[in-house]
Coordinates of C-alpha atoms in Angstrom, one line a residue:
X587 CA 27.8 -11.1 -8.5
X588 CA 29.3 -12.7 -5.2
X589 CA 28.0 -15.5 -2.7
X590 CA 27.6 -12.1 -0.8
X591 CA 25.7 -9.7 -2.7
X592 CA 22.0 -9.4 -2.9
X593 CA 20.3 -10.4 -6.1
X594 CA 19.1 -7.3 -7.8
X595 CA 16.1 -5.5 -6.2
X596 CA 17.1 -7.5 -3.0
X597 CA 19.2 -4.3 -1.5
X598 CA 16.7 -1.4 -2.0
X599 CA 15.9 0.2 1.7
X600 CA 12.5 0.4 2.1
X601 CA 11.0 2.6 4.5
X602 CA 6.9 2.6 4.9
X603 CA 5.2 4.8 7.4
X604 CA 1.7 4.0 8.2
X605 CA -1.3 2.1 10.5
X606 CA -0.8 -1.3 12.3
X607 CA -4.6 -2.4 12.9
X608 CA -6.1 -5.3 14.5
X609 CA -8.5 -6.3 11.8
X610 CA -11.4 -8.4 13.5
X611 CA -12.8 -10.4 10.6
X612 CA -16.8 -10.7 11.1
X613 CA -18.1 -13.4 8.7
X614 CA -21.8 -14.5 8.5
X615 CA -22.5 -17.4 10.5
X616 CA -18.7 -18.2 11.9
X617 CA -16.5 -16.7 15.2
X618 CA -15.1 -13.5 15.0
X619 CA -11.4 -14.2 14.1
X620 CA -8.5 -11.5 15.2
X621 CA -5.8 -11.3 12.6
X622 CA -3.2 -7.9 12.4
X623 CA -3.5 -5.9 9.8
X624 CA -3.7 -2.4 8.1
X625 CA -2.5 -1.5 4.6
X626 CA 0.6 -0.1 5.4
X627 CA 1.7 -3.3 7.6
X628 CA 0.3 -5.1 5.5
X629 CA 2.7 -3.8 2.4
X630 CA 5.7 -3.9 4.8
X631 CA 5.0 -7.7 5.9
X632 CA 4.5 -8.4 2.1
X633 CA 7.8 -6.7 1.3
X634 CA 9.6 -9.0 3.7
X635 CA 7.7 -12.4 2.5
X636 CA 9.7 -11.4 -0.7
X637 CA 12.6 -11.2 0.4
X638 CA 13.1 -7.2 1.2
X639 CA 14.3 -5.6 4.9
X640 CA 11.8 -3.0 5.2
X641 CA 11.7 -1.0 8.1
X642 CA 8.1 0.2 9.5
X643 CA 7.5 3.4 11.5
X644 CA 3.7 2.4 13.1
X645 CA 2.1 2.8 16.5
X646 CA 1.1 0.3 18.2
X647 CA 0.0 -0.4 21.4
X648 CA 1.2 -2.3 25.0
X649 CA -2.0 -4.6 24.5
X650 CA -2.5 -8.2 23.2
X651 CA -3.6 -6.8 20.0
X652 CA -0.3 -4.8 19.8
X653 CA 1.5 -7.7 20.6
X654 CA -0.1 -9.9 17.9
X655 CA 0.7 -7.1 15.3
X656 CA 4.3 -6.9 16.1
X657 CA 5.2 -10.6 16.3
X658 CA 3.3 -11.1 12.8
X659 CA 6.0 -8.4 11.8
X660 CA 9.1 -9.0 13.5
X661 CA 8.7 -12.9 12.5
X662 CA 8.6 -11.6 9.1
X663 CA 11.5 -9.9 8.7
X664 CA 10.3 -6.8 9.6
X665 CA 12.1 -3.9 11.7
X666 CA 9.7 -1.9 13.6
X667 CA 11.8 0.6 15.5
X668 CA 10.0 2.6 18.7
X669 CA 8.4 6.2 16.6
X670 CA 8.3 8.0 19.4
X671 CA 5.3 10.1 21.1
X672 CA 2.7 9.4 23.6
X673 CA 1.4 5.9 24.5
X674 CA -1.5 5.0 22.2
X675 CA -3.5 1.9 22.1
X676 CA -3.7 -0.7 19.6
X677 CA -6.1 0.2 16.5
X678 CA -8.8 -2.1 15.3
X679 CA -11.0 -2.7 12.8
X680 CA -14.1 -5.0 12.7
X681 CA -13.6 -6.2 8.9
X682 CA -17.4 -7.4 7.8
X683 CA -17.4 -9.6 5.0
X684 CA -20.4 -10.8 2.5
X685 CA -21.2 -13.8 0.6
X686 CA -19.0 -12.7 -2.0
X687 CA -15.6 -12.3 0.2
X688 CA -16.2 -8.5 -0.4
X689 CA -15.2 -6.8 3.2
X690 CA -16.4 -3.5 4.9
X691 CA -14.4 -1.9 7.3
X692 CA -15.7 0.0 10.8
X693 CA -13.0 1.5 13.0
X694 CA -11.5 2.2 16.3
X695 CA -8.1 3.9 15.4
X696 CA -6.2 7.1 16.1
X697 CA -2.8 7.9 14.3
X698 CA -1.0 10.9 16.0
X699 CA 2.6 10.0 14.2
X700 CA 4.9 12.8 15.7
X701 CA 5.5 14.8 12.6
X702 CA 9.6 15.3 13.8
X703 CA 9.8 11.6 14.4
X704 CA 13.1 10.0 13.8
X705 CA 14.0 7.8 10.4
X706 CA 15.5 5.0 11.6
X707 CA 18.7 3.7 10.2
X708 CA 20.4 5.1 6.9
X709 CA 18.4 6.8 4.4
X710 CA 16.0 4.6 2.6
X711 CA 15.9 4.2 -0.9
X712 CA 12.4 4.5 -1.2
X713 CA 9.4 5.6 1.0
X714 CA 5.9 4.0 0.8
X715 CA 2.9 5.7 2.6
X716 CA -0.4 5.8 2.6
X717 CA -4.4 4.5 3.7
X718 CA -5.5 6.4 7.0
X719 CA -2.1 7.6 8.1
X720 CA -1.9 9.7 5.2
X721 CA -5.2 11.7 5.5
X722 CA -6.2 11.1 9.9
X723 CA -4.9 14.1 11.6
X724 CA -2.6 14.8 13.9
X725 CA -0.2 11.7 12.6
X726 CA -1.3 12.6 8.5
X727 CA 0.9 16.3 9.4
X728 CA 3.9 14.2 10.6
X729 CA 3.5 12.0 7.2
X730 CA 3.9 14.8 5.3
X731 CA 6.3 16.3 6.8
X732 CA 8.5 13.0 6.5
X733 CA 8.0 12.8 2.7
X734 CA 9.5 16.2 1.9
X735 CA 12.1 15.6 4.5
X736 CA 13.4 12.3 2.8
X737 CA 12.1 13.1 -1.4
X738 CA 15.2 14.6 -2.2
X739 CA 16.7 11.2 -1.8
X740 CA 14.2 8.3 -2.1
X741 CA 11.5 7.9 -4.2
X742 CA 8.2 8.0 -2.6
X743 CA 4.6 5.7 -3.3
X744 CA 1.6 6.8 -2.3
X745 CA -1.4 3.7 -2.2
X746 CA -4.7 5.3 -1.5
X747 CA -6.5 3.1 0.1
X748 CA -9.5 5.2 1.0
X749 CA -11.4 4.9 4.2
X750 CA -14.0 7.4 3.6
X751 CA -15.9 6.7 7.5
X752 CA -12.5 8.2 8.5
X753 CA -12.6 11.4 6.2
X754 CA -14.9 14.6 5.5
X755 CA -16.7 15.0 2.3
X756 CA -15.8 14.2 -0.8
X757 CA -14.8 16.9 -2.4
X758 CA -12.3 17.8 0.4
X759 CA -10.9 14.8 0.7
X760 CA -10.2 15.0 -3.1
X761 CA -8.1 18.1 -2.6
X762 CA -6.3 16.0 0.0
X763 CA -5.4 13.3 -1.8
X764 CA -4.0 15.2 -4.4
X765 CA -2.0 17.7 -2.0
X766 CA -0.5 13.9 -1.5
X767 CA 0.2 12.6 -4.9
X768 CA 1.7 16.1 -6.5
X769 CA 4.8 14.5 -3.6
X770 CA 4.9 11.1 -5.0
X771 CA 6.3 9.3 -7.9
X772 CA 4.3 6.5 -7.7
X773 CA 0.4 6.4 -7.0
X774 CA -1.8 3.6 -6.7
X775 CA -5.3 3.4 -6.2
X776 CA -8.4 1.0 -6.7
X777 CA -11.8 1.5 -8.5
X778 CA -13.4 2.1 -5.1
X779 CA -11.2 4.5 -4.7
X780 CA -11.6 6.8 -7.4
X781 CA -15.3 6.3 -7.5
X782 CA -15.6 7.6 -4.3
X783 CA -12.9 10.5 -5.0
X784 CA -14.3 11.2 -8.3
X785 CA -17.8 10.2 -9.4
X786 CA -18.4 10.6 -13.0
X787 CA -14.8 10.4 -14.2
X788 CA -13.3 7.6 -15.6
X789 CA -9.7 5.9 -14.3
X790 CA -7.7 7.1 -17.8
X791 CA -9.1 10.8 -16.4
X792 CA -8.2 10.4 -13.0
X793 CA -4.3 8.8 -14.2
X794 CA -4.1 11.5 -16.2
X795 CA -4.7 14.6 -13.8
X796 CA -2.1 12.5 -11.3
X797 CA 0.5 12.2 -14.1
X798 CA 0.1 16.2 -15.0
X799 CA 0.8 16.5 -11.3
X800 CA 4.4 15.1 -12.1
X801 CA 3.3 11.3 -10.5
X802 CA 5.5 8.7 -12.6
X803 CA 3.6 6.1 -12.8
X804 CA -0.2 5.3 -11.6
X805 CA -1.4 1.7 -11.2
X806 CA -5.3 1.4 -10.6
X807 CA -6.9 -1.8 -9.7
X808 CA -10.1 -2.5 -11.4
X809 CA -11.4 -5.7 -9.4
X810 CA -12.5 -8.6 -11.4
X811 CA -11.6 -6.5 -14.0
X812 CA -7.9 -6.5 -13.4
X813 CA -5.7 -3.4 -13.7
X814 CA -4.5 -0.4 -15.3
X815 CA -1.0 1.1 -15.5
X816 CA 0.0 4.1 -16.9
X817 CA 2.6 6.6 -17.6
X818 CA 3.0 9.8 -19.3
X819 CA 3.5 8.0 -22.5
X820 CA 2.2 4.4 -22.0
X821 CA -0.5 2.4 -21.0
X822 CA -1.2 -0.9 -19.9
X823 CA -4.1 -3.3 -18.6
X824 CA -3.8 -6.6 -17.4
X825 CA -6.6 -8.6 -16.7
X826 CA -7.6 -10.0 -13.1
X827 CA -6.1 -13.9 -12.1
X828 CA -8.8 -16.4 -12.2
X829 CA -9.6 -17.8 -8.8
X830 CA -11.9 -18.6 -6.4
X831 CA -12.3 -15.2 -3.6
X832 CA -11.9 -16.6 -0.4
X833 CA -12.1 -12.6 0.6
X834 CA -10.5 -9.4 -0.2
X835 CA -9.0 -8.4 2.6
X836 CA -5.2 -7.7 2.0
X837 CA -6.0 -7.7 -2.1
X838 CA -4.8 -4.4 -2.7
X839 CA -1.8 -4.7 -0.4
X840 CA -0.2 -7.5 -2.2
X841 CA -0.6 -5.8 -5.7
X842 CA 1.1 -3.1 -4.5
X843 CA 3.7 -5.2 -3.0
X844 CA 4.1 -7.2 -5.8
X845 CA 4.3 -3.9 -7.8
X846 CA 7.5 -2.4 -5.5
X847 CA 8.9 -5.8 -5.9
X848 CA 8.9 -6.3 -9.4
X849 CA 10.5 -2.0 -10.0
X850 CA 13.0 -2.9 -7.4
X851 CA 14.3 -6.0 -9.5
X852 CA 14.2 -4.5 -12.8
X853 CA 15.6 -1.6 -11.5
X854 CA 13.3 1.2 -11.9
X855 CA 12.6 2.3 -8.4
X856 CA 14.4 5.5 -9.5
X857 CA 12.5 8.8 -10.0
X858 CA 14.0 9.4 -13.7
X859 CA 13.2 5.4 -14.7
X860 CA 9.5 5.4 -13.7
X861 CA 8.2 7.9 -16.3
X862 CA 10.1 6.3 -18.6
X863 CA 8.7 2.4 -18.2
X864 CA 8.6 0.7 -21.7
X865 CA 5.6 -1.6 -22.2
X866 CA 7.2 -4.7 -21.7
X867 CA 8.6 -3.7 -18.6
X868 CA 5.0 -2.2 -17.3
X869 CA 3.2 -5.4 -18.3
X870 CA 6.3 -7.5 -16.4
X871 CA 4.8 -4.9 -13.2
X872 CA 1.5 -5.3 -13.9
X873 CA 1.2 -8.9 -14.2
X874 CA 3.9 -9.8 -11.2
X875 CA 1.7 -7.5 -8.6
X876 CA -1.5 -9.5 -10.2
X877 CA -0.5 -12.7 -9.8
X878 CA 0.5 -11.6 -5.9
X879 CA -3.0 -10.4 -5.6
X880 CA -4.4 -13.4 -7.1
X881 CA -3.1 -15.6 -4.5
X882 CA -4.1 -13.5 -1.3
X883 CA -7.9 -13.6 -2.5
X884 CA -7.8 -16.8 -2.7
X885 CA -7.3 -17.3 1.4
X886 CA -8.8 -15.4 4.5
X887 CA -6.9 -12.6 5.5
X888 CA -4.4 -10.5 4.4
X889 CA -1.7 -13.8 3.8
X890 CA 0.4 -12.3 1.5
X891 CA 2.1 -14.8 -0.7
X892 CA 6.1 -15.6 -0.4
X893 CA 8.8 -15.7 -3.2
X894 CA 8.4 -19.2 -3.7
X895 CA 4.8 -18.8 -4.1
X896 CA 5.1 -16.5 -7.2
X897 CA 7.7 -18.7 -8.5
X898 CA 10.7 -16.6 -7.8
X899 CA 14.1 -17.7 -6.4

């Protein structure tokens, strides 16, 4: 390899389409505190603290807020190209969190994504999506539309991230996330999640109605019990990192950074590879996008951790 030329992983194009929000962090007996946020920002900011040029198709707006949200971005590596459409304010989010660093979430946030918007730059190699602009309506169409626009040539992740004060009941919401996942080849979801989703079932039930679908690969984050990864032939846990929870905010994010991270540098972000993961190389996933995880817990906000941090050169 030249002077020149990317170490491995370091060259795939990542395009993620999603929510910028202004996350104002309420904690008992402290100031409010205004940080940027939303899970798909937060999954493109983490993609560029390891070293990746993603590109992020957002809204945001011409407010201090929207300012905030782009310079956290920008100064991060991130390209955040105009998406087109009508003016739209900044979204926000007042994050509330416990004793225990656990957060609840109450919104102000409209995502009304044009659904012909233009892909910015070449092709990517792979497309993440997901949280509220996968299931809010109008901008959730335009989403959709993107994927199978760009499937036939990138592979395509899918992080849940459910917001369920944003959504209708259950059991439609259900039907919507799957109408999502039979598009991906990788989905990820969290405990919450699935319990919300699909009360009663178990995660190995839930992987396994995704991977009949024709998903890949399915990581599920289990909280302080760590994580499950599966494919149509193997399955792995991992177990959580010990630390001390500062707060969760950003948690899931940075697993599922970590996750991209660690396929893009063994070379798996392919759609043939992922069904195909041997063990080894799913606990080499798993424990990478753990340790990532383990490290943003252990500070407010979503402060994804860089290269360095996870010991990488």
């Amino acid at each position: 390899m030249s002077s020149t030329e990317p170490p491995p992983g370091r060259g795939t194009a990542f395009l993620v389409v999603g929510e910028c929000v202004a996350d104002i962090v309420r904690t008992p007996g402290r100031p409010d505190v205004v940080r940027p946020g939303g899970s798909p920002a937060n999954v493109a900011y983490g993609l560029a603290r390891l070293g990746h040029a993603p590109t992020l198709l957002t809204q945001t707006g011409d407010d201090p807020s929207g300012a905030a949200v782009r310079a956290r971005l920008s100064g991060a590596g991130v390209s955040l190209p105009a998406p087109g459409g009508a003016p739209v304010r900044t979204p926000s989010a007042v994050v509330s969190l416990d004793e225990a660093g656990r957060a609840d979430y109450a919104f102000d946030i409209a995502w009304t994504l044009p659904p012909r918007g233009t892909v910015p730059g070449p092709p990517p190699d792979h497309l993440h999506f997901g949280s509220i602009a996968a299931t809010m309506e109008p901008g959730a169409a335009g989403v959709r539309a993107l994927v199978e626009r760009l499937r036939p040539t990138a592979t395509v992740s899918y992080d849940i991230n459910i917001r369920p004060q944003l959504l209708g009941g259950q059991a439609e919401s259900a039907a919507l996330v799957e109408r999502n996942a039979v598009r991906c080849d990788l989905v990820k979801a969290s405990d919450e999640d699935l319990d919300w989703l699909h009360p009663g079932r178990s995660p190995d039930e839930v992987a396994d109605g995704w991977l009949e679908l024709g998903v890949g690969l399915v990581l599920i984050t289990l909280g302080a019990r760590g994580a499950l990864v599966r494919t149509p032939t193997e399955r792995v846990t991992v177990p959580a990192g010990r630390t001390v929870v500062v707060d969760t905010v950003g948690a899931g994010d940075a697993f599922m950074t970590g996750a991209l991270d660690a396929l893009a540098h063994i070379g798996a972000l392919a759609r043939a590879s992922l069904p195909g993961l041997t063990r080894a190389e799913l606990s080499r996933v798993a424990a990478h996008a753990t340790v990532a995880a383990t490290l943003t817990v252990a500070r407010s906000g979503a402060a994804l951790p860089g290269r360095t941090e996870l010991g990488l050169p």
